[in-house]
Amino acid sequence: MITNTELEYKGDLYPNQIVDFLQDVDKLYFTSENGVVLQITVLRNSALRFRYATNYTFQPDFSYAISEVGLRGYDKLDVSETDTEYLVETIRMKVLVDKKTMRVQISDPDGQIINEDEIGFHWEENYQYGGNTVKMSKITQSGESFYGMGDKATHSNLKGKRISNWVTDQYAYGKDQDPLYKAIPFYVGLTNGKAYGIFFDNTFKTHFDFAHERRNATSFWADGGEMNYYFIYGPDMKKVVRLYTDLTGKPELPPLWALGYQQSKWSYFPESNVKEIAKKFRDLKIPCDAIYLDIDYMDGFRCFTWDKERFPDPKRMIGELEEDGFKTVVMIDPGIKVDRDYWVYQEAMENDYFCKRGDGPYMSGKVWPGQCHFPDFTNPEVRAWWAELYKEFMAEMGVHAVWNDMNEPAVMEVPSKTAPLDTRHDYEGNSCTHRKAHNVYGMQMVRATYAGVKKHTYPKRPFVITRAAYAGTQRYACTWTGDNVATWEHLWLANVQMQRMCMSGYSFVGSDIGGFAEQPNGELFARWIQLGIFHPFCRVHSSGDHGDQEPWSFDTDVTDIVRKFIELRYQLLPYLYTMFYEYSKGGIAMLKSLVMFDQEDPQTHYRTDEFIFGDQILVCPVQEPNAQGRRMYIPRGKWYNYWNDELFEGGKEKWVAADIDSIPLFVKAGAIIPKYPVQQYIGEKEIDKLILEVYFKDGVENSTVYEDGADGYDYTKGRYSLRNFKLVGKEKQLSIQQYKDGTFITPYGSMEIKLHGLPFQIDGIEIDNEKVDLKDVKRNGNDSIEVDKDFTTLHITGK
């Protein structure tokens, strides 16, 4: 008997009438007649989780993205019911669940809609792979804007864009090319002056349409897995980002040297070349803290080995570089060469640590060493083994930090650029294919690297860099934006990408300054340095195929400009370190797009160039050749031109002069900016004085300065110094109050307070109620006063 066994194509499927409701403490379950279950978990007053199951069955509840600390705790949870809907209330939100369609509407306590389902949840059966393609569509409100989504080479505002997340090795990518090296499926919506965030925690390939296909709809979907997303309400955008970062995890403080300038190239070899580069930095007095060794330090590109001809005694070399103030950073890739005489390969084979294809053979692909196998980093046992491989490098040879590259994983000479989709992974005991594990592969590699580096550099702090990342990778490593190009367009992209990453919870980020592919001219390199010193991770890196890219590789004028700005970064290190403290402690983004700084000003919603460095410095790079300045938007408030102290009223566009040796740079009125003296490397000098650049304001402004031992973990036991300053300015007086927390004793005994923009002539000074002789006031362009570092109140009066 012959029957028709062809599968029926059902198309999109939808929940129908809700027939059951159950509450289990903070979890609410709504079940439809056709077997869809919506689980709403109340995490915080302003944070909810939405999960949808089909056929009554949820998948195992596991996430690589969510921090173990996470978001927990709320003050109120009330659930009520009408004939047509359920109402869920916290003190910050109201959620309506429609009984007929299971569609959701979220509003603030006053009833103003923040976010609303359009079609809402729906799904389509995947007959090729099994499971479902899961989908969600939301109503796009009038004037709504969208931001975030990690590393996307496109305009800051994603309105009208369609993008996807599939971690991809994208050499020399162009503007609007997608996807790139990272998958961070988190966006911030801004509607009617109020911000919210949605994090779609699904590691399959995901897609987002921000009113691209239909102007009134924003949608996101995944090729498999579960519809599982978190909703975070601000209404302040900074709070949304802070709560998302809290949800996915904050990094610990890096060693201070990791915030210094770093030099890299593919590749510095042999040892004599490395030493020559290091000597040139010191001879030219250009500050630098780290030199990178790319893959050519290895024996035939085998990880955890050294080429003994190029580097006959790496331990000695690393030690000698350290004596000159240079930390050594080495690259490690995931591809392990298929070589029976190679000890790392032997161990992995003996313990069955390599990934396998669907039918059993090892997953194999070509990378730099040739044919390679790839460890399954989603297996905890493999991660523990990988962490121990760093012992010789870190504990015995003295390597200071590790750089994980090619960890998408990148595979050469195949159209997909990565592992076949049938490759199997352990996934913490939840066995799956590469369709699910691909986006977290690099994250789990760097997680293992972080564990190994942390263990074997103890009691120092670890520093790890990664190219590939999924949401939450900020817990383990800093990152950069991959293989960019030495063009003016990529200078613009680097600026936008940094802002976007910081808005996506990942602040320790930088670009290959000057471009990885091709070579910049001197002007482009100088302009890129001027931007790069204001990025949290500051590194020059290039392919080496197109010429040298060290600071002295152009003419002496460019060298002098580069030195000037690298020195500025070293002066601003206490400000930058304070930014990182606030990021690691509170999840506060280190760079802020103007819309994040002032979302109530509609002029900020489409700005891409200007950004806030920390909370009080406004930066706007010059991004065109032959420019002697540029037009820029100065946000609302009062701002001082950093170079000449000219005071501007913000909220308007302005032409700002900036010849090749300058960049538009402004300081917020009322700010107190801490500075160190210029050092050639962190630790070269004992800081004998902290400089405080004080910018007058008619009003009140708070500033902080965080310091500790610059490395190690004593800060976790209270051995830190957190100085809180309150500035109060009036017509003819200025006062600064200081409150200090922590037990760390800073090496300096005094502070030099440099006053900017005083609208009066100083007539009297009191420090902790004691008068100061005005003869002690230095007048070098600006008034400056030297005070004991532990002063409580400084009061200045004028006439």
Coordinates of N, CA and C in Angstrom, one line a residue, residues 258-465:
A258 N 47.2 47.6 31.9 CA 46.4 47.2 30.8 C 45.6 48.4 30.2
L259 N 45.6 49.5 30.9 CA 45.0 50.7 30.4 C 46.0 51.7 29.7
G260 N 47.3 51.3 29.7 CA 48.3 52.0 29.0 C 48.3 51.8 27.5
Y261 N 49.2 52.5 26.8 CA 49.3 52.3 25.4 C 50.0 51.0 25.1
Q262 N 49.5 50.3 24.0 CA 50.1 48.9 23.7 C 50.4 48.9 22.2
Q263 N 51.5 48.1 21.9 CA 51.9 48.1 20.5 C 51.9 46.7 20.0
S264 N 51.3 46.4 18.8 CA 51.2 45.1 18.3 C 51.4 45.1 16.8
K265 N 51.7 44.0 16.2 CA 51.9 43.8 14.7 C 51.9 42.3 14.4
W266 N 51.4 42.0 13.2 CA 51.6 40.6 12.7 C 52.8 40.6 11.8
S267 N 54.0 40.3 12.3 CA 54.4 40.0 13.6 C 55.7 40.6 13.9
Y268 N 56.0 40.7 15.2 CA 57.3 41.1 15.7 C 58.2 39.9 15.9
F269 N 59.2 39.7 15.1 CA 60.1 38.6 15.2 C 61.3 38.9 14.4
P270 N 62.5 38.4 14.7 CA 62.9 37.6 15.9 C 63.0 38.4 17.1
E271 N 63.6 37.9 18.1 CA 63.8 38.6 19.4 C 64.5 40.0 19.2
S272 N 65.4 40.0 18.3 CA 66.2 41.3 18.1 C 65.2 42.4 17.6
N273 N 64.2 42.0 16.8 CA 63.2 43.0 16.3 C 62.4 43.5 17.5
V274 N 62.0 42.6 18.3 CA 61.2 43.0 19.5 C 62.0 43.9 20.4
K275 N 63.2 43.6 20.6 CA 64.1 44.5 21.4 C 64.3 45.9 20.8
E276 N 64.4 45.9 19.5 CA 64.6 47.1 18.7 C 63.4 48.0 18.9
I277 N 62.2 47.4 18.7 CA 60.9 48.2 18.9 C 60.9 48.8 20.3
A278 N 61.1 47.9 21.3 CA 61.1 48.4 22.7 C 62.1 49.5 22.9
K279 N 63.3 49.4 22.4 CA 64.3 50.4 22.6 C 63.9 51.8 22.0
K280 N 63.3 51.7 20.8 CA 62.9 52.9 20.1 C 61.8 53.6 20.9
F281 N 60.9 52.9 21.5 CA 59.9 53.6 22.4 C 60.6 54.4 23.5
R282 N 61.5 53.8 24.1 CA 62.2 54.5 25.2 C 63.1 55.6 24.7
D283 N 63.8 55.4 23.6 CA 64.7 56.4 23.1 C 63.9 57.7 22.7
L284 N 62.7 57.5 22.1 CA 61.9 58.6 21.6 C 61.0 59.1 22.7
K285 N 61.0 58.5 23.9 CA 60.2 58.8 25.0 C 58.7 58.9 24.7
I286 N 58.3 57.8 24.0 CA 56.8 57.6 23.7 C 56.3 56.5 24.7
P287 N 55.4 56.9 25.6 CA 55.0 55.9 26.6 C 54.4 54.6 26.0
C288 N 54.7 53.5 26.6 CA 54.2 52.2 26.1 C 54.3 51.2 27.2
D289 N 53.3 50.4 27.4 CA 53.3 49.4 28.5 C 53.3 48.0 28.0
A290 N 53.0 47.7 26.7 CA 53.0 46.3 26.3 C 53.4 46.1 24.9
I291 N 54.0 45.0 24.6 CA 54.3 44.6 23.2 C 53.7 43.2 23.0
Y292 N 53.1 43.0 21.8 CA 52.4 41.8 21.5 C 53.2 40.9 20.6
L293 N 53.1 39.6 20.8 CA 53.7 38.6 19.9 C 52.6 37.9 19.2
D294 N 52.5 38.0 17.9 CA 51.5 37.3 17.1 C 52.0 35.9 16.8
I295 N 51.3 35.2 15.9 CA 51.5 33.8 15.8 C 52.9 33.3 15.4
D296 N 53.8 34.3 14.9 CA 55.1 33.9 14.4 C 56.1 33.6 15.5
Y297 N 55.7 33.8 16.8 CA 56.6 33.4 17.9 C 56.5 31.9 18.1
M298 N 55.5 31.2 17.5 CA 55.3 29.8 17.8 C 56.2 28.9 16.8
D299 N 56.3 27.7 17.2 CA 57.0 26.7 16.4 C 55.9 26.1 15.4
G300 N 56.0 26.6 14.2 CA 55.1 26.1 13.2 C 53.6 26.5 13.5
F301 N 53.4 27.5 14.2 CA 52.0 28.0 14.6 C 51.4 27.0 15.6
R302 N 52.1 26.2 16.3 CA 51.6 25.3 17.3 C 51.4 26.1 18.6
C303 N 50.2 26.1 19.1 CA 49.9 26.9 20.3 C 50.7 26.3 21.5
F304 N 51.1 27.2 22.4 CA 51.9 26.8 23.6 C 53.3 26.3 23.3
T305 N 53.8 26.8 22.1 CA 55.2 26.4 21.8 C 55.9 27.7 21.4
W306 N 57.3 27.6 21.3 CA 58.1 28.8 20.9 C 59.0 28.3 19.7
D307 N 59.2 29.2 18.8 CA 60.2 29.0 17.7 C 61.6 29.3 18.3
K308 N 62.4 28.3 18.5 CA 63.6 28.4 19.3 C 64.7 29.1 18.5
E309 N 64.5 29.2 17.2 CA 65.5 30.0 16.4 C 65.2 31.5 16.5
R310 N 63.9 31.8 16.4 CA 63.5 33.3 16.5 C 63.6 33.7 18.0
F311 N 63.2 32.8 18.9 CA 63.2 33.2 20.3 C 63.9 32.1 21.1
P312 N 65.2 32.1 21.2 CA 66.0 31.0 21.8 C 65.8 30.9 23.3
D313 N 65.5 32.0 24.0 CA 65.3 32.0 25.4 C 64.2 33.0 25.8
P314 N 62.9 32.6 25.6 CA 61.8 33.5 25.8 C 61.7 34.0 27.3
K315 N 62.1 33.2 28.2 CA 62.0 33.6 29.6 C 62.9 34.8 29.9
R316 N 64.1 34.7 29.4 CA 65.1 35.8 29.5 C 64.6 37.0 28.8
M317 N 64.1 36.9 27.6 CA 63.6 38.0 26.8 C 62.5 38.7 27.5
I318 N 61.5 38.0 28.0 CA 60.4 38.5 28.7 C 60.8 39.3 30.0
G319 N 61.8 38.7 30.7 CA 62.3 39.4 31.9 C 63.1 40.7 31.6
E320 N 63.8 40.7 30.5 CA 64.6 41.9 30.1 C 63.6 43.0 29.6
L321 N 62.6 42.6 28.9 CA 61.5 43.5 28.5 C 60.9 44.1 29.7
E322 N 60.6 43.3 30.7 CA 59.9 43.8 31.9 C 60.8 44.8 32.7
E323 N 62.1 44.5 32.6 CA 63.0 45.5 33.3 C 62.9 46.9 32.6
D324 N 62.6 46.9 31.3 CA 62.4 48.2 30.6 C 61.0 48.7 30.7
G325 N 60.2 48.0 31.4 CA 58.8 48.5 31.6 C 57.8 47.9 30.6
F326 N 58.2 46.9 29.9 CA 57.2 46.3 28.9 C 56.7 45.0 29.4
K327 N 55.3 44.9 29.3 CA 54.7 43.6 29.5 C 54.6 42.9 28.2
T328 N 54.7 41.5 28.2 CA 54.6 40.7 27.0 C 53.3 40.0 26.9
V329 N 52.6 40.2 25.7 CA 51.3 39.6 25.5 C 51.5 38.6 24.3
V330 N 51.0 37.4 24.5 CA 51.1 36.4 23.4 C 49.7 36.0 22.9
M331 N 49.7 35.6 21.6 CA 48.5 35.1 21.0 C 48.3 33.6 21.1
I332 N 47.1 33.2 21.4 CA 46.8 31.7 21.4 C 45.5 31.6 20.6
D333 N 45.5 30.7 19.6 CA 44.3 30.4 18.8 C 43.7 29.0 19.2
P334 N 42.5 28.8 18.8 CA 41.9 27.5 19.2 C 42.3 26.3 18.3
G335 N 42.7 26.5 17.1 CA 43.1 25.4 16.2 C 44.3 24.7 16.6
I336 N 44.2 23.4 16.9 CA 45.4 22.6 17.4 C 45.9 21.7 16.2
K337 N 47.1 21.9 15.8 CA 47.6 21.2 14.6 C 47.6 19.7 14.8
V338 N 47.1 19.0 13.8 CA 47.1 17.6 13.7 C 48.5 17.1 13.5
D339 N 49.1 16.7 14.6 CA 50.5 16.3 14.7 C 50.7 15.3 15.8
R340 N 51.0 14.1 15.5 CA 51.2 13.0 16.5 C 52.3 13.3 17.5
D341 N 53.3 14.2 17.0 CA 54.4 14.5 17.9 C 54.3 15.7 18.7
Y342 N 53.1 16.3 18.6 CA 52.8 17.6 19.3 C 52.1 17.3 20.6
W343 N 52.6 17.7 21.7 CA 52.1 17.3 23.0 C 50.7 17.8 23.3
V344 N 50.3 19.0 22.9 CA 49.0 19.4 23.1 C 48.0 18.6 22.4
Y345 N 48.3 18.3 21.1 CA 47.5 17.4 20.3 C 47.3 16.0 20.9
Q346 N 48.5 15.5 21.4 CA 48.4 14.2 22.0 C 47.5 14.1 23.2
E347 N 47.6 15.1 24.1 CA 46.8 15.2 25.3 C 45.3 15.3 25.0
A348 N 45.0 16.1 24.0 CA 43.6 16.3 23.6 C 43.0 15.0 23.0
M349 N 43.8 14.3 22.2 CA 43.4 13.0 21.6 C 43.2 12.0 22.7
E350 N 44.1 11.9 23.6 CA 44.0 10.9 24.6 C 42.8 11.0 25.5
N351 N 42.4 12.3 25.7 CA 41.3 12.6 26.6 C 40.0 12.9 25.9
D352 N 40.0 12.7 24.5 CA 38.8 12.9 23.7 C 38.2 14.3 23.9
Y353 N 39.1 15.3 23.8 CA 38.7 16.7 24.0 C 38.3 17.5 22.7
F354 N 38.5 16.9 21.6 CA 38.3 17.6 20.3 C 36.8 17.5 19.9
C355 N 36.3 18.5 19.2 CA 34.9 18.4 18.7 C 34.8 17.4 17.6
K356 N 33.7 16.8 17.5 CA 33.4 15.7 16.5 C 32.2 16.1 15.6
R357 N 32.2 15.6 14.4 CA 31.1 15.7 13.5 C 29.9 14.9 13.9
G358 N 28.8 15.1 13.3 CA 27.6 14.4 13.6 C 27.7 12.9 13.6
D359 N 28.4 12.3 12.7 CA 28.6 10.9 12.6 C 29.8 10.3 13.2
G360 N 30.6 11.1 14.0 CA 31.7 10.6 14.8 C 33.1 11.0 14.5
P361 N 33.4 11.3 13.2 CA 34.8 11.8 12.9 C 35.1 13.1 13.6
Y362 N 36.4 13.4 13.8 CA 36.8 14.7 14.3 C 36.5 15.8 13.4
M363 N 36.0 16.9 13.9 CA 35.8 18.1 13.1 C 37.2 18.6 12.8
S364 N 37.5 18.8 11.5 CA 38.8 19.2 11.0 C 38.7 20.4 10.1
G365 N 39.7 21.3 10.2 CA 39.7 22.5 9.3 C 41.0 23.1 9.3
K366 N 41.3 23.8 8.2 CA 42.6 24.4 8.0 C 42.7 25.8 8.6
V367 N 43.7 26.0 9.4 CA 44.0 27.3 10.0 C 45.5 27.5 9.8
W368 N 46.2 28.4 10.5 CA 47.6 28.7 10.2 C 48.5 27.5 10.3
P369 N 48.4 26.6 11.2 CA 49.3 25.5 11.3 C 49.1 24.4 10.2
G370 N 48.0 24.6 9.4 CA 47.5 23.5 8.5 C 46.3 22.9 9.0
Q371 N 46.2 21.6 8.8 CA 45.0 20.9 9.3 C 44.9 20.9 10.8
C372 N 43.8 21.2 11.4 CA 43.6 21.3 12.8 C 42.4 20.7 13.3
H373 N 42.4 20.3 14.6 CA 41.2 19.9 15.3 C 41.0 21.0 16.4
F374 N 39.7 21.0 16.9 CA 39.3 22.1 17.7 C 38.8 21.6 19.1
P375 N 39.4 22.1 20.2 CA 38.8 21.6 21.5 C 37.4 22.1 21.7
D376 N 36.6 21.3 22.4 CA 35.2 21.6 22.7 C 35.2 22.4 24.0
F377 N 35.2 23.7 23.9 CA 35.3 24.6 25.1 C 34.0 24.7 25.8
T378 N 32.9 24.1 25.3 CA 31.7 24.0 26.0 C 31.6 22.8 27.0
N379 N 32.7 22.1 27.0 CA 32.9 21.0 28.0 C 33.7 21.5 29.2
P380 N 33.2 21.5 30.4 CA 33.9 22.0 31.5 C 35.3 21.3 31.7
E381 N 35.3 20.0 31.4 CA 36.6 19.3 31.6 C 37.7 19.8 30.6
V382 N 37.2 20.1 29.4 CA 38.1 20.7 28.4 C 38.6 22.1 28.8
R383 N 37.7 22.9 29.3 CA 38.2 24.2 29.8 C 39.2 24.1 30.9
A384 N 39.0 23.2 31.8 CA 39.9 23.0 32.9 C 41.3 22.6 32.4
W385 N 41.3 21.7 31.4 CA 42.6 21.3 30.8 C 43.2 22.4 30.1
W386 N 42.5 23.2 29.3 CA 43.0 24.3 28.6 C 43.6 25.4 29.5
A387 N 42.9 25.6 30.7 CA 43.4 26.6 31.6 C 44.8 26.2 32.1
E388 N 45.0 24.9 32.4 CA 46.3 24.4 32.9 C 47.4 24.5 31.8
L389 N 47.1 24.6 30.6 CA 48.1 24.7 29.5 C 48.9 26.0 29.6
Y390 N 48.3 27.0 30.3 CA 49.0 28.3 30.5 C 50.0 28.3 31.6
K391 N 50.1 27.3 32.3 CA 51.0 27.3 33.5 C 52.4 27.7 33.1
E392 N 53.0 27.0 32.1 CA 54.4 27.2 31.7 C 54.6 28.7 31.2
F393 N 53.6 29.1 30.4 CA 53.7 30.5 29.8 C 53.7 31.5 30.9
M394 N 52.7 31.4 31.8 CA 52.5 32.5 32.8 C 53.4 32.4 34.0
A395 N 53.3 31.2 34.6 CA 54.0 31.0 35.9 C 55.5 30.8 35.8
E396 N 55.9 30.2 34.7 CA 57.4 29.9 34.6 C 58.1 30.8 33.7
M397 N 57.5 31.2 32.5 CA 58.2 32.1 31.6 C 57.9 33.6 31.9
G398 N 56.8 33.9 32.5 CA 56.5 35.3 32.9 C 55.7 36.0 31.9
V399 N 55.1 35.4 31.0 CA 54.2 36.1 30.1 C 53.1 36.8 30.9
H400 N 52.7 38.0 30.5 CA 51.9 38.8 31.3 C 50.4 38.7 30.9
A401 N 50.1 38.5 29.7 CA 48.7 38.5 29.2 C 48.6 37.6 28.0
V402 N 47.3 37.3 27.7 CA 47.1 36.4 26.5 C 46.0 37.0 25.7
W403 N 46.1 36.7 24.4 CA 45.3 37.3 23.3 C 44.7 36.1 22.5
N404 N 43.4 35.9 22.6 CA 42.7 34.8 21.9 C 42.2 35.4 20.6
D405 N 42.7 34.8 19.5 CA 42.2 35.3 18.1 C 41.7 34.1 17.4
M406 N 41.0 34.3 16.3 CA 40.5 33.2 15.4 C 39.5 32.3 16.1
N407 N 38.9 32.8 17.2 CA 38.1 32.0 18.1 C 36.6 32.0 17.8
E408 N 36.3 32.4 16.5 CA 34.8 32.4 16.2 C 34.2 31.0 16.2
P409 N 34.7 29.9 15.8 CA 36.1 29.7 15.4 C 36.2 29.9 13.9
A410 N 37.3 30.5 13.4 CA 37.6 30.8 12.0 C 38.2 29.5 11.4
V411 N 37.7 29.1 10.3 CA 38.2 28.0 9.5 C 38.5 28.5 8.1
M412 N 39.7 28.3 7.5 CA 40.0 28.8 6.2 C 39.5 27.8 5.1
E413 N 39.4 28.4 3.9 CA 39.1 27.7 2.7 C 37.8 27.0 2.7
V414 N 36.8 27.4 3.5 CA 35.5 26.9 3.4 C 34.5 28.0 3.3
P415 N 33.5 27.9 2.6 CA 32.5 29.0 2.4 C 31.9 29.6 3.7
S416 N 31.7 28.7 4.6 CA 31.0 29.1 5.9 C 32.0 29.9 6.8
K417 N 33.3 29.8 6.5 CA 34.4 30.4 7.4 C 34.4 29.8 8.8
T418 N 33.7 28.7 9.0 CA 33.7 28.2 10.4 C 33.4 26.7 10.4
A419 N 33.2 26.1 11.5 CA 32.9 24.7 11.6 C 31.6 24.3 11.0
P420 N 31.5 23.1 10.4 CA 30.2 22.6 9.9 C 29.1 22.6 10.9
L421 N 27.9 22.8 10.5 CA 26.8 22.9 11.5 C 26.5 21.6 12.2
D422 N 26.9 20.5 11.7 CA 26.7 19.2 12.4 C 27.7 18.9 13.4
T423 N 28.7 19.8 13.6 CA 29.7 19.6 14.7 C 29.0 19.5 16.0
R424 N 29.4 18.5 16.8 CA 28.8 18.3 18.1 C 29.5 19.0 19.2
H425 N 28.8 19.5 20.3 CA 29.3 20.1 21.4 C 28.7 19.6 22.7
D426 N 29.4 19.6 23.8 CA 28.9 19.1 25.1 C 27.9 20.1 25.7
Y427 N 28.2 21.4 25.6 CA 27.3 22.5 26.0 C 26.8 22.2 27.5
E428 N 27.8 22.0 28.4 CA 27.6 21.8 29.8 C 26.6 20.6 30.0
G429 N 26.8 19.6 29.2 CA 25.9 18.4 29.4 C 24.6 18.5 28.6
N430 N 24.4 19.6 27.9 CA 23.2 19.7 27.1 C 23.6 19.6 25.6
S431 N 24.0 18.4 25.3 CA 24.6 18.1 24.0 C 23.8 18.8 22.8
C432 N 24.6 19.4 21.9 CA 23.9 20.1 20.8 C 24.9 20.2 19.6
T433 N 24.4 20.8 18.5 CA 25.2 21.0 17.3 C 25.8 22.4 17.3
H434 N 26.6 22.6 16.3 CA 27.3 23.9 16.1 C 26.3 25.0 15.9
R435 N 25.1 24.7 15.4 CA 24.1 25.7 15.2 C 23.8 26.5 16.5
K436 N 23.8 25.7 17.6 CA 23.5 26.3 18.9 C 24.8 26.8 19.6
A437 N 25.9 26.2 19.4 CA 27.1 26.5 20.1 C 28.1 27.5 19.4
H438 N 27.9 27.7 18.2 CA 28.8 28.5 17.4 C 29.0 29.9 18.1
N439 N 27.9 30.6 18.4 CA 28.1 32.0 18.9 C 28.7 32.0 20.3
V440 N 28.8 30.9 21.0 CA 29.5 31.0 22.3 C 30.8 30.3 22.3
Y441 N 31.2 29.7 21.2 CA 32.5 29.0 21.2 C 33.7 29.9 21.6
G442 N 33.8 31.0 21.0 CA 34.9 31.9 21.4 C 34.8 32.4 22.8
M443 N 33.6 32.6 23.3 CA 33.3 33.0 24.6 C 33.8 32.0 25.6
Q444 N 33.6 30.7 25.3 CA 34.0 29.7 26.2 C 35.5 29.4 26.1
M445 N 36.1 29.6 25.0 CA 37.5 29.6 24.9 C 38.2 30.6 25.8
V446 N 37.7 31.8 25.7 CA 38.3 32.9 26.5 C 38.0 32.8 28.0
R447 N 36.9 32.1 28.2 CA 36.6 31.8 29.6 C 37.6 30.9 30.2
A448 N 38.0 29.9 29.5 CA 39.0 28.9 29.9 C 40.4 29.6 30.0
T449 N 40.7 30.5 29.0 CA 41.9 31.2 29.1 C 42.0 32.1 30.3
Y450 N 40.9 32.8 30.5 CA 40.8 33.7 31.7 C 41.1 32.9 33.0
A451 N 40.5 31.7 33.1 CA 40.7 30.9 34.3 C 42.2 30.5 34.5
G452 N 42.8 30.2 33.4 CA 44.2 29.8 33.4 C 45.1 30.9 33.7
V453 N 44.9 32.1 33.0 CA 45.7 33.2 33.3 C 45.6 33.7 34.7
K454 N 44.3 33.8 35.1 CA 44.1 34.2 36.5 C 44.8 33.4 37.5
K455 N 44.7 32.1 37.3 CA 45.3 31.1 38.3 C 46.9 31.3 38.3
H456 N 47.4 31.4 37.1 CA 48.9 31.3 37.0 C 49.6 32.6 37.0
T457 N 48.9 33.7 37.1 CA 49.5 35.0 37.3 C 49.3 35.5 38.7
Y458 N 48.5 34.8 39.5 CA 48.2 35.2 40.8 C 49.5 35.4 41.6
P459 N 49.6 36.4 42.5 CA 48.6 37.3 43.0 C 48.3 38.5 42.1
K460 N 48.9 38.6 40.9 CA 48.6 39.7 40.0 C 47.2 39.5 39.4
R461 N 46.6 40.5 38.8 CA 45.3 40.4 38.1 C 45.5 39.9 36.7
P462 N 44.6 39.2 36.2 CA 44.7 38.7 34.8 C 44.3 39.8 33.8
F463 N 44.9 39.7 32.6 CA 44.5 40.5 31.4 C 44.4 39.6 30.2
V464 N 43.2 39.5 29.6 CA 43.0 38.6 28.5 C 42.2 39.4 27.4
I465 N 42.5 39.1 26.2 CA 41.9 39.8 25.0 C 41.2 38.7 24.2

